[in-house]
Coordinates of C-alpha atoms in Angstrom, one line a residue:
X15 CA 124.2 159.5 171.0
X16 CA 126.0 158.8 174.3
X17 CA 124.5 157.0 177.2
X18 CA 126.1 158.9 180.1
X19 CA 125.8 156.9 183.3
X20 CA 127.1 159.6 185.7
X21 CA 128.6 163.1 185.9
X22 CA 130.4 162.2 189.2
X23 CA 133.7 161.4 187.5
X24 CA 135.4 162.5 184.3
X25 CA 137.6 160.4 181.9
X26 CA 139.8 163.5 181.4
X27 CA 139.4 167.1 182.6
X28 CA 136.1 168.3 181.2
X29 CA 135.2 165.1 179.5
X30 CA 132.6 162.7 180.9
X31 CA 132.3 160.3 177.9
X32 CA 133.6 159.8 174.4
X33 CA 132.1 157.7 171.6
X34 CA 133.6 157.2 168.2
X35 CA 130.9 155.7 166.0
X36 CA 129.9 155.3 162.4
X37 CA 126.6 154.7 160.7
X38 CA 126.4 151.4 158.8
X39 CA 128.4 150.2 156.8
X40 CA 131.0 151.9 159.1
X41 CA 133.5 153.8 156.9
X42 CA 133.0 157.4 158.1
X43 CA 133.2 158.0 161.9
X44 CA 131.9 160.8 164.1
X45 CA 133.2 161.9 167.5
X46 CA 130.6 162.3 170.2
X47 CA 131.5 163.9 173.5
X48 CA 129.7 164.5 176.7
X49 CA 131.5 167.4 178.4
X50 CA 131.4 169.6 181.4
X51 CA 130.0 173.0 180.2
X52 CA 131.6 174.7 183.2
X53 CA 135.0 173.2 182.5
X54 CA 135.2 172.5 178.7
X55 CA 138.2 170.6 177.3
X56 CA 139.5 173.5 175.2
X57 CA 142.6 171.7 174.1
X58 CA 140.8 168.6 172.9
X59 CA 138.2 170.7 171.1
X60 CA 140.9 172.7 169.4
X61 CA 142.8 169.6 168.4
X62 CA 139.6 168.1 166.8
X63 CA 139.2 171.3 164.8
X64 CA 142.9 171.1 163.7
X65 CA 142.2 167.5 162.5
X66 CA 139.4 168.8 160.3
X67 CA 136.4 167.8 162.4
X68 CA 133.6 170.3 162.5
X69 CA 130.9 170.6 165.2
X70 CA 127.5 169.4 163.9
X71 CA 125.5 169.3 167.0
X72 CA 125.5 170.9 170.5
X73 CA 123.0 170.6 173.3
X74 CA 123.1 171.4 177.0
X75 CA 121.1 169.4 179.5
X76 CA 121.0 168.5 183.1
X77 CA 121.8 164.8 183.8
X78 CA 119.5 162.8 186.1
X79 CA 122.2 163.0 188.8
X80 CA 121.9 166.8 188.6
X81 CA 125.2 167.4 186.8
X82 CA 125.3 169.8 183.8
X83 CA 126.3 168.3 180.4
X84 CA 127.2 169.7 177.0
X85 CA 126.7 167.1 174.3
X86 CA 128.9 167.7 171.3
X87 CA 129.0 165.9 167.9
X88 CA 131.8 166.3 165.4
X89 CA 132.2 165.0 161.8
X90 CA 134.8 165.2 159.1
X91 CA 134.1 165.1 155.4
X92 CA 136.0 162.7 153.2
X93 CA 136.7 162.4 149.5
X94 CA 134.6 159.4 148.8
X95 CA 131.0 159.4 147.5
X96 CA 128.6 161.5 149.7
X97 CA 131.7 163.0 151.5
X98 CA 132.5 159.6 153.1
X99 CA 136.0 158.4 154.0
X100 CA 138.0 156.2 151.7
X101 CA 139.8 153.3 153.3
X102 CA 143.1 155.3 153.7
X103 CA 141.3 158.3 155.1
X104 CA 139.5 156.0 157.6
X105 CA 142.8 154.5 158.8
X106 CA 144.5 157.9 159.1
X107 CA 141.5 159.6 160.8
X108 CA 141.0 156.8 163.3
X109 CA 144.7 156.8 164.2
X110 CA 144.6 160.6 164.7
X111 CA 141.5 160.3 166.9
X112 CA 143.2 157.5 168.9
X113 CA 146.3 159.6 169.4
X114 CA 144.4 162.7 170.4
X115 CA 142.4 161.0 173.1
X116 CA 145.3 158.7 174.1
X117 CA 147.2 161.9 174.9
X118 CA 144.6 162.8 177.5
X119 CA 144.4 159.3 178.9
X120 CA 141.2 158.1 177.1
X121 CA 141.2 154.9 175.2
X122 CA 138.6 154.9 172.4
X123 CA 137.1 151.9 170.6
X124 CA 135.5 152.9 167.3
X125 CA 132.3 151.1 166.6
X126 CA 129.6 150.8 164.0
X127 CA 126.1 151.9 165.2
X128 CA 123.1 149.6 165.0
X129 CA 120.5 150.5 162.4
X130 CA 118.2 151.6 165.2
X131 CA 120.8 153.9 166.7
X132 CA 121.9 155.4 163.4
X133 CA 118.4 156.2 162.0
X134 CA 116.4 157.1 165.1

């Protein structure tokens, strides 16, 4: 999900990149993290769990610049049809995500994926 340019710098300790994205039409967002497997962001991961997000995907790989990466995906069920988020849930969850990452110095910009991204 993430296009990680480099492992030379982190956005916060243990975090290379963060993406907050939703499949079209864009009501239910997932959190996608590229992390340092040797120095994981334990506090951020614990806080995501406390917010109700569950890990749905995890993969280790070596980046083209030889850095090691752990790719993590998190989702949170909502109360709308197909476990989606209702408008109020969306607002509250995005605010909580913004606060969580803002507390570690990362500004997040939620986005809606393209159809190609979402269903590839």
